[in-house]
Short mmCIF file of C-alpha atoms and ligand atoms in Angstrom, two decimals:
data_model
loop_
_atom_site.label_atom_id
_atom_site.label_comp_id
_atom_site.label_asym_id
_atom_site.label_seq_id
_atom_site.Cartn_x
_atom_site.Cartn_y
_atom_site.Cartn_z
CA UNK C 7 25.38 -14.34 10.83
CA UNK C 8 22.37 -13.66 12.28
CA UNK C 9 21.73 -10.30 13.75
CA UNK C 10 21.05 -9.26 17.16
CA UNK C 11 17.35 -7.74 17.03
CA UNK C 12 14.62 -7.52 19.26
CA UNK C 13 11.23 -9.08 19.61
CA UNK C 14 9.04 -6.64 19.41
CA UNK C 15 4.67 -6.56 19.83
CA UNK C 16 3.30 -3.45 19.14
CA UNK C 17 -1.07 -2.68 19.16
CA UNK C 18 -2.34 -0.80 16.52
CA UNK C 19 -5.75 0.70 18.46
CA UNK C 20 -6.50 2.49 14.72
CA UNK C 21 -10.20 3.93 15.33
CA UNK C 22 -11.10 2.74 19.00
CA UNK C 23 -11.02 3.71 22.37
CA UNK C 24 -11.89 7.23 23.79
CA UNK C 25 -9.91 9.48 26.00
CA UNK C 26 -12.27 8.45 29.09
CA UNK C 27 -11.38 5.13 28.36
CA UNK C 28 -8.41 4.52 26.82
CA UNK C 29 -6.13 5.09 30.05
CA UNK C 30 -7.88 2.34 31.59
CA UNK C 31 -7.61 -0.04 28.82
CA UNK C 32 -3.94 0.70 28.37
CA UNK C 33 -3.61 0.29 31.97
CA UNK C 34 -5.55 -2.95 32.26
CA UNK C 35 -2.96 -3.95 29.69
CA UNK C 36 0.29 -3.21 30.75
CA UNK C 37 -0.36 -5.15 34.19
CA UNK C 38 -1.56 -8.23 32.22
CA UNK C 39 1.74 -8.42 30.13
CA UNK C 40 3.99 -7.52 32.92
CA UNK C 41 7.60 -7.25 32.42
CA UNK C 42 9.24 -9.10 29.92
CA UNK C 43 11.79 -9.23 27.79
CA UNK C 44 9.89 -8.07 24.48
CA UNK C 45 9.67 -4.25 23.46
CA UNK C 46 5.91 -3.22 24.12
CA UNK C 47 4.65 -0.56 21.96
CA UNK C 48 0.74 0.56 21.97
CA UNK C 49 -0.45 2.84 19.59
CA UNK C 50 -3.77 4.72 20.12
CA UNK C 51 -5.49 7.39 18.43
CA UNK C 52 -3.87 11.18 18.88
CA UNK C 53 -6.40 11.83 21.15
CA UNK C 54 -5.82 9.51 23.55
CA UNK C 55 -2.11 9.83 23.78
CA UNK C 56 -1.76 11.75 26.40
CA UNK C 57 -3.93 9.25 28.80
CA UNK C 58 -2.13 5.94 27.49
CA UNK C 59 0.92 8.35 27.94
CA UNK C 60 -0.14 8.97 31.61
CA UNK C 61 -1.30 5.27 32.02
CA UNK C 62 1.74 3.66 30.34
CA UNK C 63 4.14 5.92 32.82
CA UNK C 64 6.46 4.09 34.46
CA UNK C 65 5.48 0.10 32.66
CA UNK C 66 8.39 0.04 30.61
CA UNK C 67 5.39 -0.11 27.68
CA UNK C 68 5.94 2.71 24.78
CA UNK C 69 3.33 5.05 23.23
CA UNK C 70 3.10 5.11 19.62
CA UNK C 71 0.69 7.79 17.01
CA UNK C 72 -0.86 5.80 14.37
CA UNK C 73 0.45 8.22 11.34
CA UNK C 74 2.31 11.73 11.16
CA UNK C 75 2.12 14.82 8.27
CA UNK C 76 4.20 15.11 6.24
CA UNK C 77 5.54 19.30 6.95
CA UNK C 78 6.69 20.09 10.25
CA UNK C 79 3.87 23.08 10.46
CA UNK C 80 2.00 25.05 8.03
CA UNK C 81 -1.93 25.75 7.08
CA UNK C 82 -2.90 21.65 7.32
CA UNK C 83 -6.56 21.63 8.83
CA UNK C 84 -6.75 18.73 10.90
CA UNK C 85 -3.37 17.73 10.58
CA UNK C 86 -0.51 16.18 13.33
CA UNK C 87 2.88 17.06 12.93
CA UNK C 88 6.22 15.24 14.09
CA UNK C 89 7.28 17.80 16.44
CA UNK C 90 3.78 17.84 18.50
CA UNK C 91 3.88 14.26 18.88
CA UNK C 92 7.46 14.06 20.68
CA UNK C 93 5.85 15.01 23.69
CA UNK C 94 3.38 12.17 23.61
CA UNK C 95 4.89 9.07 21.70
CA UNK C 96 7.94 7.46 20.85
CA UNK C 97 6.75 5.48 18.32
CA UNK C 98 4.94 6.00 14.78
CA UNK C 99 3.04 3.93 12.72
CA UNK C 100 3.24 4.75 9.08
CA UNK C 101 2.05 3.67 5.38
CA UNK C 102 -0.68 1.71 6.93
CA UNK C 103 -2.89 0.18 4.47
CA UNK C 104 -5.91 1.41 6.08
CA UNK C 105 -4.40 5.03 5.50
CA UNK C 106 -3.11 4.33 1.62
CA UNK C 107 -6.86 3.03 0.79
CA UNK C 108 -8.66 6.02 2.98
CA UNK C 109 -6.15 8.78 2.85
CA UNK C 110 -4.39 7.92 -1.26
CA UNK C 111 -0.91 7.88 0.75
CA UNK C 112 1.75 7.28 -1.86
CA UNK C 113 5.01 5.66 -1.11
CA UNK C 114 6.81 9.22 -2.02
CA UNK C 115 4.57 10.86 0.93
CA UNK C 116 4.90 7.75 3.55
CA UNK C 117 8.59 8.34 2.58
CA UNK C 118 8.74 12.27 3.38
CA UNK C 119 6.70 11.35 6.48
CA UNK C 120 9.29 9.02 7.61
CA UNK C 121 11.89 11.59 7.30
CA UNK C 122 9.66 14.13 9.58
CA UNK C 123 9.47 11.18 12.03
CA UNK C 124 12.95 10.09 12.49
CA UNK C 125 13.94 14.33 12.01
CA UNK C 126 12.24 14.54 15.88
CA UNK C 127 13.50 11.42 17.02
CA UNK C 128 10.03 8.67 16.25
CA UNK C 129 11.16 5.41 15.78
CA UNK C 130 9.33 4.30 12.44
CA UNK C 131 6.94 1.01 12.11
CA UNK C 132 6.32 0.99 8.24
CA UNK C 133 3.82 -0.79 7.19
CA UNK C 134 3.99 -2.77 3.80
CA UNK C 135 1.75 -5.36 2.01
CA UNK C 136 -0.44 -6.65 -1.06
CA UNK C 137 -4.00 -7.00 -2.07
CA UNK C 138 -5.17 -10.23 -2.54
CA UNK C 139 -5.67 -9.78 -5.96
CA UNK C 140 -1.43 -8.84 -5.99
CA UNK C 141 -1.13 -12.46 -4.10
CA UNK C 142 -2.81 -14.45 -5.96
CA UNK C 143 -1.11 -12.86 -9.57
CA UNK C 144 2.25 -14.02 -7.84
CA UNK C 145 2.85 -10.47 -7.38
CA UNK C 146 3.77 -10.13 -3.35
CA UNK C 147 7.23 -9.48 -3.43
CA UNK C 148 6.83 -7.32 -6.01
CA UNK C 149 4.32 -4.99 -4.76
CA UNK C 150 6.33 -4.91 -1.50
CA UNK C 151 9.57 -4.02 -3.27
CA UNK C 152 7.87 -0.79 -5.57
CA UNK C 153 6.95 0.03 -1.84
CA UNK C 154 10.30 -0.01 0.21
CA UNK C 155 12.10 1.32 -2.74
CA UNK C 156 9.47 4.21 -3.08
CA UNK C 157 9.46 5.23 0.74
CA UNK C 158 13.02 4.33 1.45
CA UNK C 159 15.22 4.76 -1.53
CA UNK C 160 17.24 8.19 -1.80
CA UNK C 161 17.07 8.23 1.92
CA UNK C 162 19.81 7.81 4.65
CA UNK C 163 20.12 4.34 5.49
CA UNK C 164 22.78 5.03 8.60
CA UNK C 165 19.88 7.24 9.77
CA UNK C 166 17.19 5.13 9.48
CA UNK C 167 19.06 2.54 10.87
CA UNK C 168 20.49 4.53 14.21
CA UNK C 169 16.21 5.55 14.45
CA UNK C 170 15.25 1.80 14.68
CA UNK C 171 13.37 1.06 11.51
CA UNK C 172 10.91 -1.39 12.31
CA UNK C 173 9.14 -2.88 8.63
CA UNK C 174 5.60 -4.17 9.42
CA UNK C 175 4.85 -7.14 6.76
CA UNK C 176 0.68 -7.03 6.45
CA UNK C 177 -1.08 -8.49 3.79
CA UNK C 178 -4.23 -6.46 3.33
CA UNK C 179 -6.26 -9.60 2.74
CA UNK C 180 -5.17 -10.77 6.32
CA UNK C 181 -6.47 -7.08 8.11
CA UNK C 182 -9.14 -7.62 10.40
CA UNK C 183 -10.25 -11.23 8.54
CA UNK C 184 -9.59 -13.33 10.60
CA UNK C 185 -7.51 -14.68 8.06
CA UNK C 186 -4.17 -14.75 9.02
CA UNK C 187 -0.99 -15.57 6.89
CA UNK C 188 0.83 -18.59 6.95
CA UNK C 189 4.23 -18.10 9.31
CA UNK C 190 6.25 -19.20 6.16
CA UNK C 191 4.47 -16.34 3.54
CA UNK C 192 5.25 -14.20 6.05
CA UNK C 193 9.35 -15.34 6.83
CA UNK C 194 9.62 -15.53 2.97
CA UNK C 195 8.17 -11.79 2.52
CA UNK C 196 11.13 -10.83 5.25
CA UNK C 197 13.45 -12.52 3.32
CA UNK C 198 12.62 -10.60 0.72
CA UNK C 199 12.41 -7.15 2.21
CA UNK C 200 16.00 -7.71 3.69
CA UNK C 201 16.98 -8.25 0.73
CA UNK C 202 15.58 -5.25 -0.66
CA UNK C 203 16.69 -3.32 1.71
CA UNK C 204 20.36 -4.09 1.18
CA UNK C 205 19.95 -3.19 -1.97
CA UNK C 206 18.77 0.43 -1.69
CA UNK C 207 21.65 0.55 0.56
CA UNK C 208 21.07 -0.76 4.08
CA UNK C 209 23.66 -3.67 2.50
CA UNK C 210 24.36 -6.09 5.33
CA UNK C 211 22.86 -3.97 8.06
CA UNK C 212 19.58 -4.89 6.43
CA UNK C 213 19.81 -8.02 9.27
CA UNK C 214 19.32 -5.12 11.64
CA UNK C 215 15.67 -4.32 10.79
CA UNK C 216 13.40 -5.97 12.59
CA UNK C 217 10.76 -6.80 10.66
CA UNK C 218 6.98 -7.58 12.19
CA UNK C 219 4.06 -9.56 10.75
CA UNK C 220 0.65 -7.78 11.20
CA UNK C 221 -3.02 -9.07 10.36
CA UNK C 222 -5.21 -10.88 12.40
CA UNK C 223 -2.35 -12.27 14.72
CA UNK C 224 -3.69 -13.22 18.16
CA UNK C 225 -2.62 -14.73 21.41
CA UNK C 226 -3.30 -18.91 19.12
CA UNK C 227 -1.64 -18.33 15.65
CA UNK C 228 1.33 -15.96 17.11
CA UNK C 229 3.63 -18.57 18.06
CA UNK C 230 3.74 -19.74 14.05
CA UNK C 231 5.15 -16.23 13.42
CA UNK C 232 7.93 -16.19 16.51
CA UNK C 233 8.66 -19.46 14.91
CA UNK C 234 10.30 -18.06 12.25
CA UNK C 235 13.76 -16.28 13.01
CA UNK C 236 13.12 -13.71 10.50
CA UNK C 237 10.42 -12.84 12.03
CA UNK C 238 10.94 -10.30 15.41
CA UNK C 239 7.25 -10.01 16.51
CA UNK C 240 3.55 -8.64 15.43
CA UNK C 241 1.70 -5.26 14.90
CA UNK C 242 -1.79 -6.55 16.27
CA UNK C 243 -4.89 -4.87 15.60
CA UNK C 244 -8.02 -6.29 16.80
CA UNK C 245 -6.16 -8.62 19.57
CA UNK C 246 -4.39 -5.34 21.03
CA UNK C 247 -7.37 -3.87 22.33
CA UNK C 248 -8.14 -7.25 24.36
CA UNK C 249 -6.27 -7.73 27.55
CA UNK C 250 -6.40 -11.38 27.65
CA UNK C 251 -5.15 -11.37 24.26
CA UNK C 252 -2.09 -8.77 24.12
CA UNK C 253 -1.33 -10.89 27.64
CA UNK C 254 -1.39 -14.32 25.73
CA UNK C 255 1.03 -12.46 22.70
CA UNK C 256 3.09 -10.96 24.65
CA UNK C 257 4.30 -14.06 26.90
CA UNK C 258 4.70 -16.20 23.78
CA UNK C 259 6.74 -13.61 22.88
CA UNK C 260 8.94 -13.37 25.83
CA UNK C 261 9.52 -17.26 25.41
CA UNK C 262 10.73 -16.70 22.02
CA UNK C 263 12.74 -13.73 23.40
CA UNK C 264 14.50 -15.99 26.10
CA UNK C 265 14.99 -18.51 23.05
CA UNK C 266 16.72 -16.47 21.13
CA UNK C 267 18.61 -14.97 23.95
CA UNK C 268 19.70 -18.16 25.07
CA UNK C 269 21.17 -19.02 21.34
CA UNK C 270 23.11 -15.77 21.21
CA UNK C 271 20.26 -13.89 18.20
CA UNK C 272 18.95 -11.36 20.88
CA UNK C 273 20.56 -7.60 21.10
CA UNK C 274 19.99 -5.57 24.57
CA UNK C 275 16.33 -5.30 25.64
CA UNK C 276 15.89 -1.35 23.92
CA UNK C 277 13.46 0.25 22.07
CA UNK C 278 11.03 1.47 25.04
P1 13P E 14 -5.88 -6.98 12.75
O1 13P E 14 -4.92 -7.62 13.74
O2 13P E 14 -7.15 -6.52 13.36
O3 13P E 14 -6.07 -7.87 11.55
O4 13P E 14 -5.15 -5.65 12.22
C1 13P E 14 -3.82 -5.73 11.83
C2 13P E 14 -3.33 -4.36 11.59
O5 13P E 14 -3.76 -3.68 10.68
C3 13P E 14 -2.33 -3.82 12.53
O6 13P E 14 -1.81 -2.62 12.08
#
């Protein structure tokens, strides 16, 4: 049976935008993907959070922080913890690859983060994926297993489930390249992360994740990805910080949300 998820397009701003700016952008963007029936999530830099916050007030379109320590307070120079960000996002991004190559974040410390997110209520997007080097040694779903099973094993699946844990499938070779996956790589990977995940027991609530694909989706190859039914949506990177684009994403999404509405595979509109 399949299970009721949402479609779901979040923006990953990573390293862009300014707090002069960024309420303007996310502004700009919430009016050019209007209201539909996809959960709209955009993630900018800590620093801007409070004027996407401001901006996004009201648009039914959710805040996000790109990453979160791992202690709820302490001597961390530089450091943002889960209980300042409840204020200013509902949403976290974590275990980017971007932040495992620049930051050496292990699977055991994306894991303790996770529990400091869904401790003050974040709902999780976490981020998995190979090298290309991994891809082409047939190693994909191997790499992506040692990393669910080192964030996620040991932990509360009921609780991780009742916080909305969102898996982002990106291939590091398809960040920012322009080279995207192929929609059936990417419905295979989720195949295999469900799978994982009722193993390291989510068991048949695993159909409850929704899992995204992220790297170098935009407004012309997403509809490949909403083709697949394992598939419930994109983290976008580049795209998101481009109106026309998140506009052009977001209403292929909403067709694929009425889609699947209309053959009985969509939950409640929720998430926001
Ligand atoms: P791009 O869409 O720019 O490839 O980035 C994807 C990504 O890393 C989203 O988190």
């Amino acid at each position: 049976m399949t299970a009721a998820r949402p479609v779901i397009i979040a923006g990953n701003w990573k390293m862009h935008t300014t707090p002069a700016d960024a309420g303007e952008l996310a502004t700009t963007i919430a009016r050019r993907v209007g209201e539909v029936d996809v959960v709209r999530v955009i993630c900018p830099p800590f620093v801007c959070l409070a004027a996407v916050g401001d901006a996004l007030a009201g648009t039914g379109v959710a805040v996000g922080a790109q990453n979160v320590h791992h202690e709820l307070a302490g001597a961390y120079t530089g450091e943002v913890s889960a209980p300042m960000l409840v204020s200013l996002a509902s949403w976290v991004i974590l275990g980017h690859s971007e932040r495992r190559r620049d930051a050496g974040e292990t699977d055991e410390l994306i894991g303790r983060k996770l529990g400091r997110a869904i401790e003050v209520g974040l709902r999780p997007i976490l981020c998995v994926g190979e090298q290309l080097a991994e891809r082409d040694a047939g190693q994909a779903p191997n790499v992506v297993q040692a990393q669910l099973h080192g964030a996620l094993e040991g932990r509360d699946a009921g609780a991780l489930l009742d916080a909305g844990l969102v898996i982002a499938y990106e291939p590091v070779w398809a960040i920012g390249t322009g080279r995207n996956a192929q929609g059936s790589d990417a419905a295979g990977m989720a195949d295999t992360i469900r799978t994982v995940l009722a193993s390291i027991g989510f068991g048949e609530r695993s159909e409850e994740v929704p899992i995204l694909y992220g790297g170098s989706v935009t407004a012309a190859n997403i509809p490949e990805f909403l083709a697949e039914p394992s598939i419930d949506g994109a983290l976008v990177g580049g795209a998101s910080l481009k109106p026309d684009e998140m506009a052009g994403i977001v209403g292929r999404a909403g067709v694929t949300a009425r889609a699947r509405r209309q053959a009985g595979a969509l939950g409640a509109p929720s998430g926001s």
